[in-house]
Coordinates of C-alpha atoms in Angstrom, one line a residue:
Chain A
M221 CA 7.5 -1.8 39.3
P222 CA 9.9 -2.6 36.5
I223 CA 8.8 -1.5 33.0
L224 CA 9.9 -4.8 31.5
E225 CA 10.3 -8.1 33.2
T226 CA 10.8 -11.4 31.6
K227 CA 10.3 -14.6 33.6
D228 CA 11.9 -17.8 32.4
L229 CA 11.5 -16.6 28.8
G230 CA 12.5 -19.1 26.2
I231 CA 12.0 -20.3 22.6
Q232 CA 12.9 -23.5 21.0
F233 CA 13.3 -24.1 17.3
G234 CA 13.1 -27.8 16.9
G235 CA 15.8 -29.2 19.1
L236 CA 17.6 -25.9 19.4
K237 CA 17.0 -23.8 22.5
A238 CA 17.7 -20.3 21.0
V239 CA 16.8 -18.6 24.2
D240 CA 16.4 -20.4 27.5
G241 CA 15.4 -19.3 31.0
L242 CA 15.8 -15.6 30.5
Y243 CA 15.1 -13.4 33.5
I244 CA 15.6 -9.6 32.9
K245 CA 14.2 -6.7 34.9
I246 CA 14.4 -3.2 33.4
E247 CA 13.4 -0.2 35.5
K248 CA 11.8 2.8 34.0
G249 CA 14.2 5.3 32.5
Q250 CA 17.1 2.8 32.4
L251 CA 19.6 2.3 29.6
Y252 CA 20.0 -1.4 29.5
G253 CA 22.4 -3.4 27.4
L254 CA 22.0 -6.8 25.9
I255 CA 25.3 -8.2 24.7
G256 CA 26.9 -11.5 23.8
P257 CA 28.9 -13.2 21.1
N258 CA 27.4 -13.8 17.6
G259 CA 24.6 -16.3 17.7
A260 CA 24.0 -15.9 21.4
G261 CA 20.3 -15.2 20.8
K262 CA 20.1 -11.4 21.3
T263 CA 18.0 -10.6 18.3
T264 CA 15.8 -13.6 19.1
V265 CA 15.1 -11.9 22.4
F266 CA 14.0 -8.8 20.6
N267 CA 11.8 -10.9 18.3
L268 CA 10.2 -12.5 21.3
L269 CA 9.6 -9.1 23.0
T270 CA 8.0 -7.6 19.9
G271 CA 5.8 -10.6 19.1
V272 CA 7.6 -11.6 15.9
Y273 CA 8.2 -15.0 17.6
Q274 CA 5.9 -16.5 20.2
P275 CA 7.8 -17.8 23.3
T276 CA 7.7 -21.6 23.8
S277 CA 8.2 -21.2 27.6
G278 CA 8.0 -18.4 30.2
S279 CA 6.4 -15.0 29.8
F280 CA 7.1 -11.3 29.9
Y281 CA 5.4 -8.4 31.6
F282 CA 5.3 -4.8 30.3
D283 CA 4.3 -2.2 32.9
G284 CA 3.0 -5.0 35.0
E285 CA 0.8 -6.5 32.3
Q286 CA 1.5 -9.9 30.8
I287 CA 1.8 -9.4 27.0
S288 CA 3.6 -12.5 25.8
N289 CA 1.7 -14.1 23.0
S290 CA 0.5 -10.8 21.7
S291 CA 0.8 -9.7 18.0
P292 CA 3.5 -7.3 16.9
V293 CA 0.9 -4.7 16.2
S294 CA -0.7 -4.8 19.7
I295 CA 2.7 -4.9 21.4
N296 CA 3.6 -1.8 19.5
K297 CA 0.4 -0.1 20.5
K298 CA 1.1 -1.0 24.2
G299 CA 4.4 1.0 23.9
I300 CA 7.3 -1.1 22.7
A301 CA 9.0 -0.1 19.5
R302 CA 12.1 -1.4 17.9
T303 CA 14.8 -1.0 15.2
F304 CA 16.2 -3.8 13.1
Q305 CA 19.7 -5.2 12.8
N306 CA 19.3 -5.6 9.1
I307 CA 17.8 -2.2 8.3
R308 CA 14.1 -2.4 7.4
L309 CA 13.1 1.0 6.2
F310 CA 10.3 1.7 3.8
G311 CA 12.8 2.2 1.0
D312 CA 10.4 3.6 -1.6
M313 CA 9.0 6.3 0.7
S314 CA 10.6 9.6 1.6
V315 CA 12.5 10.0 4.9
I316 CA 9.7 12.1 6.4
D317 CA 7.0 9.7 5.3
N318 CA 8.9 6.9 7.1
V319 CA 8.6 8.9 10.3
K320 CA 4.9 9.6 9.6
V321 CA 4.3 5.9 9.2
G322 CA 5.5 5.7 12.8
F323 CA 2.8 8.2 13.8
H324 CA 0.1 6.1 12.1
N325 CA -1.8 5.2 15.3
S326 CA -1.6 8.8 16.6
Y327 CA -3.5 10.2 13.6
K328 CA -7.2 10.4 14.6
Y329 CA -8.8 11.3 11.3
S330 CA -10.8 8.7 9.4
M331 CA -10.0 7.4 5.9
L332 CA -12.9 9.3 4.5
E333 CA -11.7 12.6 6.0
G334 CA -8.3 11.8 4.4
V335 CA -9.8 11.2 1.0
L336 CA -12.1 14.3 1.1
R337 CA -9.5 16.5 2.8
V338 CA -12.0 17.7 5.4
G339 CA -12.4 17.7 9.1
R340 CA -9.4 16.8 11.2
Y341 CA -7.2 16.0 8.1
R342 CA -5.5 19.3 7.5
K343 CA -4.8 20.2 11.1
Q344 CA -3.4 16.8 12.0
E345 CA -1.3 16.4 8.9
K346 CA 0.3 19.8 9.7
E347 CA 0.7 18.9 13.3
Y348 CA 2.4 15.6 12.6
H349 CA 4.5 17.0 9.8
D350 CA 6.0 19.4 12.3
K351 CA 6.4 16.7 14.8
A352 CA 8.2 14.5 12.3
M353 CA 10.5 17.4 11.4
E354 CA 11.3 17.8 15.1
L355 CA 12.2 14.2 15.4
L356 CA 14.4 14.4 12.3
K357 CA 16.1 17.4 13.8
V358 CA 17.1 15.4 16.8
F359 CA 19.0 13.1 14.5
G360 CA 20.3 15.9 12.3
M361 CA 18.4 14.8 9.3
E362 CA 16.0 17.7 8.7
N363 CA 17.7 18.5 5.4
E364 CA 17.2 15.0 4.1
A365 CA 13.4 14.9 4.8
K366 CA 12.5 14.7 1.1
L367 CA 15.0 12.1 0.0
L368 CA 14.0 8.5 -0.6
A369 CA 14.9 6.5 2.5
S370 CA 16.8 4.0 0.4
N371 CA 19.1 6.8 -0.9
L372 CA 20.3 7.7 2.6
P373 CA 23.9 6.7 3.6
Y374 CA 24.1 3.7 5.9
G375 CA 24.6 5.5 9.2
K376 CA 21.6 7.8 8.6
Q377 CA 19.4 4.9 7.7
R378 CA 20.1 3.5 11.2
K379 CA 19.2 6.9 12.7
L380 CA 16.1 7.1 10.7
E381 CA 15.1 3.6 12.0
I382 CA 15.4 5.0 15.5
A383 CA 13.4 8.2 14.6
R384 CA 10.7 6.1 13.0
A385 CA 10.5 3.8 16.1
M386 CA 10.3 6.9 18.4
A387 CA 7.4 8.2 16.3
T388 CA 5.2 5.4 17.6
N389 CA 5.5 7.1 21.0
P390 CA 6.9 4.1 22.9
K391 CA 7.7 3.8 26.5
L392 CA 10.4 1.2 25.8
L393 CA 12.7 1.4 22.8
L394 CA 14.5 -1.7 21.6
L395 CA 17.6 -0.8 19.5
D396 CA 19.2 -3.7 17.6
E397 CA 22.9 -2.8 17.0
P398 CA 22.3 0.9 16.4
A399 CA 26.0 1.5 15.9
A400 CA 26.7 -1.3 13.4
G401 CA 28.7 0.0 10.5
M402 CA 29.4 3.4 12.0
N403 CA 32.9 4.9 12.4
P404 CA 34.1 5.9 15.9
N405 CA 33.0 9.5 15.4
E406 CA 29.5 8.6 14.3
T407 CA 29.3 6.1 17.2
A408 CA 30.2 8.8 19.7
E409 CA 27.6 11.1 18.2
L410 CA 25.0 8.3 18.3
M411 CA 25.8 7.7 22.0
E412 CA 25.0 11.4 22.7
T413 CA 21.8 11.1 20.7
I414 CA 20.7 8.0 22.6
R415 CA 21.3 9.6 25.9
F416 CA 19.5 12.7 24.7
V417 CA 16.5 10.7 23.6
R418 CA 16.3 8.9 27.0
D419 CA 16.5 12.1 29.0
N420 CA 14.2 14.2 26.9
F421 CA 11.6 11.8 25.6
D422 CA 11.0 10.0 28.8
M423 CA 12.0 6.6 27.4
T424 CA 13.5 3.4 28.6
I425 CA 16.0 1.9 26.2
L426 CA 17.2 -1.7 25.8
L427 CA 19.9 -2.0 23.2
I428 CA 21.9 -4.8 21.6
E429 CA 25.4 -3.8 20.8
H430 CA 28.8 -5.2 19.9
D431 CA 30.7 -1.9 20.3
M432 CA 31.9 -2.2 23.9
K433 CA 32.8 1.4 24.0
L434 CA 29.2 2.3 23.4
V435 CA 27.9 -0.2 25.9
S436 CA 30.3 0.8 28.7
G437 CA 29.7 4.4 27.9
I438 CA 26.0 4.6 28.2
C439 CA 24.5 1.4 29.6
E440 CA 23.8 1.3 33.3
E441 CA 23.2 -2.4 33.5
V442 CA 23.8 -5.2 31.1
T443 CA 22.9 -8.8 30.5
V444 CA 25.4 -11.1 28.7
L445 CA 23.9 -13.9 26.7
N446 CA 25.8 -16.9 25.5
F447 CA 24.3 -19.8 23.6
G448 CA 20.8 -18.6 24.6
T449 CA 21.4 -18.5 28.4
V450 CA 22.4 -15.7 30.7
L451 CA 26.1 -15.7 31.4
A452 CA 26.3 -12.6 33.6
Q453 CA 24.0 -9.8 34.7
G454 CA 24.3 -6.6 36.6
K455 CA 26.1 -3.3 36.7
T456 CA 28.0 -2.7 33.5
E457 CA 31.6 -2.3 34.9
T458 CA 31.3 -5.4 37.1
V459 CA 29.9 -7.5 34.3
L460 CA 32.4 -6.4 31.7
N461 CA 35.3 -7.3 34.0
D462 CA 33.9 -10.7 34.8
P463 CA 36.4 -13.3 33.7
K464 CA 33.5 -15.5 32.4
V465 CA 32.4 -12.8 30.1
I466 CA 35.9 -12.1 28.8
T467 CA 36.3 -15.8 28.2
A468 CA 33.1 -15.9 26.2
Y469 CA 34.2 -13.0 24.1
I470 CA 37.8 -13.7 23.4
G471 CA 38.2 -17.4 24.2
E472 CA 40.1 -19.2 26.9
D473 CA 43.7 -18.9 27.8
D474 CA 45.8 -21.9 26.9
Chain B
M222 CA 9.0 22.5 5.1
S223 CA 5.9 23.5 3.1
K224 CA 7.9 23.0 -0.1
K225 CA 7.4 19.3 0.0
I226 CA 3.6 19.6 0.3
K227 CA 3.7 22.1 -2.5
S228 CA 5.7 19.9 -4.9
R229 CA 3.3 17.0 -4.1
N230 CA 0.3 19.2 -4.8
L231 CA 1.9 20.4 -8.0
D232 CA 2.2 16.9 -9.3
K233 CA -1.5 16.3 -8.5
Y234 CA -2.6 19.5 -10.3
I235 CA -0.6 18.5 -13.3
T236 CA -2.5 15.2 -13.4
Y237 CA -5.8 16.9 -13.0
S238 CA -5.2 19.5 -15.7
F239 CA -3.9 16.8 -18.0
L240 CA -7.1 14.9 -17.6
I241 CA -9.2 18.0 -18.1
L242 CA -7.2 18.9 -21.2
I243 CA -7.7 15.5 -22.8
F244 CA -11.4 15.7 -22.0
V245 CA -11.8 19.2 -23.5
I246 CA -9.8 18.3 -26.7
S247 CA -11.8 15.1 -27.2
Q248 CA -15.1 16.9 -26.7
L249 CA -14.1 19.7 -29.1
L250 CA -13.1 17.2 -31.7
V251 CA -16.4 15.4 -31.4
M252 CA -18.5 18.5 -31.3
T253 CA -16.9 20.1 -34.3
G254 CA -17.3 16.9 -36.2
V255 CA -13.6 16.6 -36.9
A256 CA -13.4 13.3 -35.1
S257 CA -14.6 10.2 -36.9
N258 CA -17.4 8.0 -35.5
K259 CA -14.8 5.4 -34.6
F260 CA -13.0 7.9 -32.5
E261 CA -16.2 8.9 -30.7
G262 CA -16.9 5.2 -30.1
L263 CA -13.6 4.7 -28.5
L264 CA -14.0 7.3 -25.8
V265 CA -16.1 5.3 -23.4
P266 CA -14.0 2.1 -23.7
I267 CA -10.8 4.1 -23.1
S268 CA -12.3 5.7 -20.1
V269 CA -13.3 2.4 -18.7
Y270 CA -9.8 1.1 -19.2
V271 CA -8.3 4.2 -17.6
L272 CA -10.5 3.5 -14.5
L273 CA -9.4 -0.1 -14.5
A274 CA -5.8 0.8 -14.8
V275 CA -5.8 3.4 -12.0
S276 CA -7.6 1.0 -9.7
L277 CA -5.3 -1.9 -10.4
N278 CA -2.4 0.5 -9.9
L279 CA -3.5 0.9 -6.3
V280 CA -3.2 -2.9 -5.8
V281 CA -0.1 -3.6 -7.9
G282 CA 1.8 -0.3 -7.6
F283 CA 1.0 0.9 -4.1
S284 CA 0.0 -2.2 -2.2
G285 CA 2.6 -4.3 -4.1
E286 CA 0.4 -7.3 -4.7
L287 CA 0.1 -8.9 -8.1
S288 CA -3.6 -9.3 -8.7
L289 CA -4.6 -11.1 -11.9
G290 CA -8.3 -11.2 -11.3
H291 CA -9.3 -7.6 -11.9
A292 CA -11.6 -8.3 -14.7
G293 CA -13.7 -10.4 -12.3
F294 CA -14.6 -7.4 -10.2
M295 CA -15.4 -5.4 -13.3
C296 CA -17.7 -8.3 -14.3
V297 CA -19.5 -8.3 -10.9
G298 CA -20.0 -4.5 -11.1
A299 CA -21.2 -4.7 -14.7
Y300 CA -23.8 -7.4 -14.0
A301 CA -25.0 -5.7 -10.8
G302 CA -25.3 -2.3 -12.5
S303 CA -27.0 -3.8 -15.6
L304 CA -29.5 -5.7 -13.4
F305 CA -30.3 -2.6 -11.5
S306 CA -30.9 -0.6 -14.6
L307 CA -33.0 -3.3 -16.2
L308 CA -35.2 -3.6 -13.1
M309 CA -35.5 0.1 -12.5
Q310 CA -35.9 1.1 -16.1
N311 CA -39.6 1.6 -15.7
V312 CA -39.5 2.8 -12.0
I313 CA -36.9 5.5 -12.3
T314 CA -37.4 6.9 -15.8
V315 CA -34.9 9.7 -15.5
W316 CA -31.7 8.3 -16.8
W317 CA -29.4 10.8 -15.1
L318 CA -30.8 9.8 -11.8
R319 CA -30.9 6.1 -12.5
F320 CA -27.4 5.8 -14.0
P321 CA -25.4 7.3 -11.1
M322 CA -27.3 4.9 -8.8
A323 CA -26.4 2.0 -11.0
I324 CA -22.8 3.1 -11.0
I325 CA -22.6 3.2 -7.2
I326 CA -24.5 -0.1 -6.8
G327 CA -22.2 -1.8 -9.2
G328 CA -19.2 -0.4 -7.3
L329 CA -20.6 -1.5 -4.0
V330 CA -21.4 -5.0 -5.1
A331 CA -17.9 -5.3 -6.6
A332 CA -16.4 -4.0 -3.3
V333 CA -18.3 -6.6 -1.3
A334 CA -17.0 -9.3 -3.7
G335 CA -13.5 -7.8 -3.3
F336 CA -13.8 -8.0 0.4
L337 CA -15.0 -11.6 0.4
I338 CA -12.3 -12.7 -2.0
G339 CA -9.8 -10.6 -0.2
I340 CA -10.2 -12.6 3.1
P341 CA -8.6 -15.8 1.8
V342 CA -6.5 -14.2 -0.9
L343 CA -4.7 -11.6 1.1
R344 CA -3.3 -14.3 3.4
L345 CA -1.1 -15.3 0.5
R346 CA 1.9 -13.5 -0.8
G347 CA 3.6 -13.1 -4.1
D348 CA 3.1 -15.7 -6.8
Y349 CA 0.5 -17.6 -4.8
L350 CA -1.6 -14.4 -4.5
A351 CA -1.3 -14.0 -8.3
I352 CA -2.4 -17.5 -9.0
V353 CA -5.4 -17.4 -6.6
T354 CA -6.7 -14.0 -7.9
L355 CA -6.4 -15.4 -11.4
A356 CA -8.5 -18.4 -10.4
F357 CA -11.1 -16.2 -8.7
G358 CA -11.4 -14.0 -11.8
E359 CA -12.1 -17.1 -13.9
I360 CA -14.6 -18.5 -11.3
I361 CA -16.5 -15.2 -11.4
K362 CA -16.6 -15.2 -15.1
N363 CA -17.8 -18.8 -15.3
L364 CA -20.4 -18.3 -12.6
F365 CA -22.1 -15.5 -14.6
N366 CA -21.6 -17.5 -17.8
N367 CA -23.9 -20.2 -16.4
M368 CA -26.3 -18.1 -14.5
Y369 CA -30.0 -17.9 -15.5
L370 CA -32.2 -15.2 -13.9
A371 CA -35.7 -14.4 -15.0
I372 CA -38.9 -13.1 -13.5
D373 CA -42.6 -13.7 -14.3
K374 CA -45.8 -13.2 -12.4
N375 CA -45.0 -16.3 -10.4
G376 CA -41.9 -14.9 -9.0
V377 CA -38.2 -15.0 -9.5
F378 CA -36.5 -17.9 -11.4
F379 CA -32.8 -18.5 -10.6
S380 CA -30.7 -21.4 -11.8
M381 CA -27.1 -22.3 -12.6
N382 CA -28.4 -25.0 -14.9
A383 CA -29.3 -24.4 -18.6
S384 CA -31.7 -27.3 -18.8
A385 CA -33.6 -26.2 -15.7
Y386 CA -34.1 -22.9 -17.5
T387 CA -35.4 -24.4 -20.7
K388 CA -37.7 -26.9 -18.9
H389 CA -39.1 -24.3 -16.5
A390 CA -42.7 -23.4 -17.2
F391 CA -42.7 -19.6 -17.5
D392 CA -45.8 -17.5 -17.8
A393 CA -45.0 -16.3 -21.3
A394 CA -46.9 -13.0 -21.1
T395 CA -45.1 -11.6 -18.0
K396 CA -41.7 -13.3 -18.5
Q397 CA -38.7 -11.1 -18.5
D398 CA -35.2 -12.5 -19.0
L399 CA -32.6 -10.8 -16.9
I400 CA -29.5 -13.0 -17.2
K401 CA -29.6 -15.7 -19.9
G402 CA -26.5 -17.8 -19.3
A403 CA -23.8 -17.3 -21.9
Q404 CA -26.0 -14.9 -23.8
G405 CA -25.7 -12.6 -20.9
I406 CA -27.8 -9.5 -20.3
T407 CA -29.6 -7.8 -23.2
G408 CA -31.5 -4.6 -23.2
T409 CA -29.4 -2.6 -20.7
P410 CA -30.2 1.1 -21.4
N411 CA -27.4 2.9 -23.2
D412 CA -26.9 5.4 -20.5
S413 CA -23.1 5.6 -20.7
N414 CA -21.4 8.5 -22.3
F415 CA -18.1 10.2 -22.3
V416 CA -19.0 13.1 -20.0
I417 CA -20.2 10.7 -17.2
C418 CA -17.1 8.6 -17.7
F419 CA -14.9 11.7 -17.3
I420 CA -16.7 12.7 -14.1
V421 CA -16.2 9.3 -12.6
I422 CA -12.5 9.3 -13.6
M423 CA -11.9 12.7 -12.1
I424 CA -13.6 11.7 -8.9
C425 CA -11.7 8.4 -8.7
V426 CA -8.3 10.0 -9.5
I427 CA -8.8 12.8 -7.0
A428 CA -9.9 10.4 -4.3
L429 CA -7.0 8.0 -5.1
L430 CA -4.3 10.6 -5.0
N431 CA -5.7 12.0 -1.8
L432 CA -5.9 8.6 -0.3
I433 CA -2.3 7.8 -1.2
D434 CA -1.2 11.0 0.4
S435 CA -2.9 10.3 3.7
K436 CA -2.2 8.0 6.7
T437 CA -4.1 5.2 5.0
G438 CA -2.0 5.5 1.8
R439 CA 1.2 5.6 3.9
S440 CA 0.2 2.5 5.7
I441 CA -0.5 0.7 2.4
K442 CA 2.9 1.7 1.0
A443 CA 4.7 0.8 4.3
A444 CA 3.1 -2.7 4.2
R445 CA 4.4 -3.0 0.6
D446 CA 7.9 -1.9 1.4
N447 CA 8.5 -3.9 4.5
R448 CA 5.8 -6.1 6.1
I449 CA 7.7 -6.9 9.3
A450 CA 8.7 -3.3 9.9
A451 CA 5.2 -2.1 9.2
E452 CA 3.8 -4.5 11.8
A453 CA 6.5 -3.4 14.3
M454 CA 5.3 0.2 13.7
G455 CA 1.8 -0.8 14.8
I456 CA 0.3 -1.0 11.3
D457 CA -2.3 -3.7 10.6
V458 CA -0.8 -5.0 7.4
T459 CA -3.8 -7.2 6.4
K460 CA -6.2 -4.2 7.0
A461 CA -4.0 -2.0 4.8
K462 CA -3.9 -4.5 2.0
M463 CA -7.6 -5.2 2.3
T464 CA -8.4 -1.4 2.1
A465 CA -6.4 -1.1 -1.2
F466 CA -8.0 -4.3 -2.5
V467 CA -11.6 -3.3 -1.7
I468 CA -11.2 0.3 -3.1
A469 CA -9.7 -1.1 -6.3
S470 CA -12.6 -3.5 -6.6
F471 CA -15.1 -0.7 -6.0
I472 CA -13.6 1.3 -8.9
A473 CA -13.4 -1.7 -11.1
G474 CA -17.0 -2.4 -10.4
M475 CA -17.9 1.2 -11.4
A476 CA -15.9 0.8 -14.6
G477 CA -17.9 -2.4 -15.3
V478 CA -21.2 -0.4 -15.0
L479 CA -19.9 2.3 -17.4
Y480 CA -18.8 -0.5 -19.8
S481 CA -22.0 -2.5 -19.6
H482 CA -24.2 0.5 -20.2
N483 CA -22.3 1.2 -23.4
L484 CA -23.2 -2.2 -24.9
R485 CA -26.3 -3.8 -26.3
T486 CA -25.4 -7.2 -25.0
L487 CA -23.3 -7.9 -21.9
V488 CA -21.6 -11.3 -21.9
A489 CA -19.4 -12.7 -19.1
S490 CA -16.9 -14.2 -21.5
K491 CA -15.5 -10.7 -22.1
F492 CA -14.2 -10.5 -18.6
D493 CA -11.5 -13.1 -19.0
Y494 CA -7.9 -13.6 -18.1
N495 CA -6.8 -11.6 -21.2
L496 CA -8.6 -8.5 -20.0
S497 CA -6.9 -8.7 -16.6
I498 CA -3.6 -9.1 -18.2
L499 CA -4.2 -6.2 -20.6
V500 CA -4.9 -3.9 -17.7
L501 CA -1.9 -5.2 -15.9
V502 CA 0.2 -4.4 -19.0
F503 CA -1.1 -0.8 -18.9
V504 CA -0.1 -0.5 -15.3
V505 CA 3.3 -2.0 -15.6
L506 CA 4.2 -0.1 -18.7
G507 CA 2.9 3.1 -17.1
G508 CA 5.7 2.5 -14.6
M509 CA 3.4 1.7 -11.6
K510 CA 3.1 4.0 -8.6
N511 CA 2.6 7.1 -10.8
M512 CA -1.1 7.6 -11.7
R513 CA -0.5 10.0 -14.5
N514 CA 1.9 7.8 -16.4
V515 CA -0.4 4.8 -16.0
I516 CA -3.2 6.9 -17.5
I517 CA -1.0 8.0 -20.4
A518 CA 0.1 4.4 -21.0
T519 CA -3.5 3.2 -21.0
I520 CA -4.6 5.8 -23.6
I521 CA -1.7 5.1 -25.9
L522 CA -1.7 1.4 -25.6
Y523 CA -5.5 1.1 -26.0
A524 CA -5.7 3.6 -28.9
L525 CA -2.7 2.3 -30.8
P526 CA -4.1 -1.1 -32.0
E527 CA -7.2 0.8 -33.1
A528 CA -5.3 3.5 -34.9
L529 CA -3.2 0.9 -36.6
R530 CA -6.2 -1.1 -37.8
A531 CA -5.5 -0.1 -41.4
L532 CA -2.3 -2.1 -41.3
N533 CA -4.1 -5.3 -40.7
D534 CA -1.8 -8.1 -39.6
Y535 CA 1.1 -5.8 -39.0
R536 CA -0.6 -4.0 -36.2
M537 CA -0.1 -6.6 -33.5
L538 CA 3.5 -6.7 -34.5
L539 CA 3.9 -3.0 -34.1
Y540 CA 2.0 -3.2 -30.8
A541 CA 4.5 -5.7 -29.6
I542 CA 7.4 -3.6 -30.7
V543 CA 6.0 -0.6 -28.9
L544 CA 5.6 -2.7 -25.7
I545 CA 9.2 -3.9 -26.0
V546 CA 10.6 -0.4 -26.6
M547 CA 8.6 1.0 -23.7
M548 CA 9.9 -1.7 -21.5
L549 CA 13.5 -1.1 -22.5
L550 CA 13.2 2.7 -22.1
N551 CA 11.5 2.4 -18.7
N552 CA 14.6 0.6 -17.4
N553 CA 17.1 3.0 -19.0
D554 CA 18.7 5.6 -16.7
K555 CA 19.7 7.9 -19.5
F556 CA 16.1 7.9 -20.9
A557 CA 14.8 8.6 -17.4
A558 CA 17.1 11.6 -17.0
F559 CA 16.0 12.8 -20.4
K560 CA 12.4 12.4 -19.5
K561 CA 12.9 14.3 -16.3
K562 CA 14.3 17.3 -18.3
L563 CA 11.3 17.3 -20.5
S564 CA 8.7 16.9 -17.7
I565 CA 6.2 19.6 -17.0
K566 CA 7.5 19.9 -13.5
A567 CA 11.0 20.6 -14.7
L568 CA 9.7 23.2 -17.1
I569 CA 7.8 24.9 -14.3
A570 CA 10.9 24.8 -12.1
R571 CA 13.0 26.3 -14.9
F572 CA 10.4 29.0 -15.4
N573 CA 10.4 29.7 -11.7
T574 CA 14.2 30.1 -11.5
K575 CA 14.2 32.4 -14.5
G576 CA 11.6 34.5 -12.8
G577 CA 13.9 34.5 -9.7
V578 CA 16.8 35.9 -11.6
K579 CA 14.9 38.9 -12.8

């Protein structure tokens, strides 16, 4: 059973079909790429899958369960977490607190226990503090734990977004242009980290990316979107060499 | 790793010791008779304003919502607490038993009001939320301003109409006025004093600082910093904002009870827009987010006009100048750096490093 399956998924804003008739099947443990030129509707697909937008047609299934039309909160609780293309960190909070926000639904103590500092509070705060530090270590940010998130350099902000999303303990991680604004060295390092995360945290990853090196380097399968519809789909090497895809990206020969 | 927790706790303990220090100094001044009667009379109102400011800080600073109706919740609490005390005056004669109950009841009723008003209000954002909370504050004030409540042997009389009250045939012998429209509530026992105010402040500040540094506090701050991201992380944003709003209303209600038990006559017209704005000024000039600074700002800004009373007309001018200077300094990087050097935390850090050299 695929972990994520969309059936004829689409959304229409007024007369504009931003996404139309999308069929994607992602198997558990896969690294799946979603690519396409600017304005193709990639981020809109993410917004549909995380409940930010409600689809106007079709539906999608997560782990066999139909969850289209759910709220962002309940979709996250089901096990889908995401990062954002335009970084959306909690800027006035420390780096480690950003990760702890991701753990929010894992904490089991009540508000009263938190206020009175009794019961499960101390044990769980310690437990998730250590877990948060572990996650930060994966991204090489353990020394920045106390900094304000908004004071981090750009590349690290992107990494913190991934760490925060992972803290919600998802089965499926949606990464929206994780390498945007990174130099080639940072991108290579990020590729390693993404692979490491997939292998060690038992996660399925769907990512949007413009960096073809990264896509061809780590994605096993890709879907190419153009003007909201699927242009090509399948094994990464096959798709990236497809003349239709090349045309969509660099224009037609005269 | 544990350093972070330590530095956070240090900040808390500085706040607690600061509060205790102020309390001890004020008590000493009063007990030794150095302080004037006027100073003594200011202690309870200042405490009430400190409570209002720290609770509003939870909504404005930590939840990031501009609420302009805080006086309304104080009003609800003040009336509920006063009514309780009036009715129970002869039932529970021990004041130190009755008064804490009144405080809690005032807080609870205000919290319920906060919850009910929060349902429609927290659907709004930004300016709209400010406008609607302002309106609710005024509505609450006007409701109590036109409310008549009395009891006699025939039962309870309640009306929102002044003429219905005057026309009603009361049994004169057993009639007891509880709320008398614009004349408000009279005869509330004077149970309030500085010690109780201090205890309530300590409990509230400890509870608030603990709350902020727990998962609930983090969800409140996350909802403030980025609503969409907070939802994507599985945080119920409305619930987080509602929690902050209700807790703030609860504390404002308790402040109202402390306030009303310090007065002979409680009138609703006190709880107007100006009061909400005054408290907001304390919070904003305290720099928001930092409880200790908000408390300091409240004490200074409340005491200042009183201290300057001798200057008559010039005092409001001076008050305005202080406000402007504080605003400018708050936004000045150089002053912020200077302030950091002078802060207690920095002093402790310096002391620590010196000890390390030895």
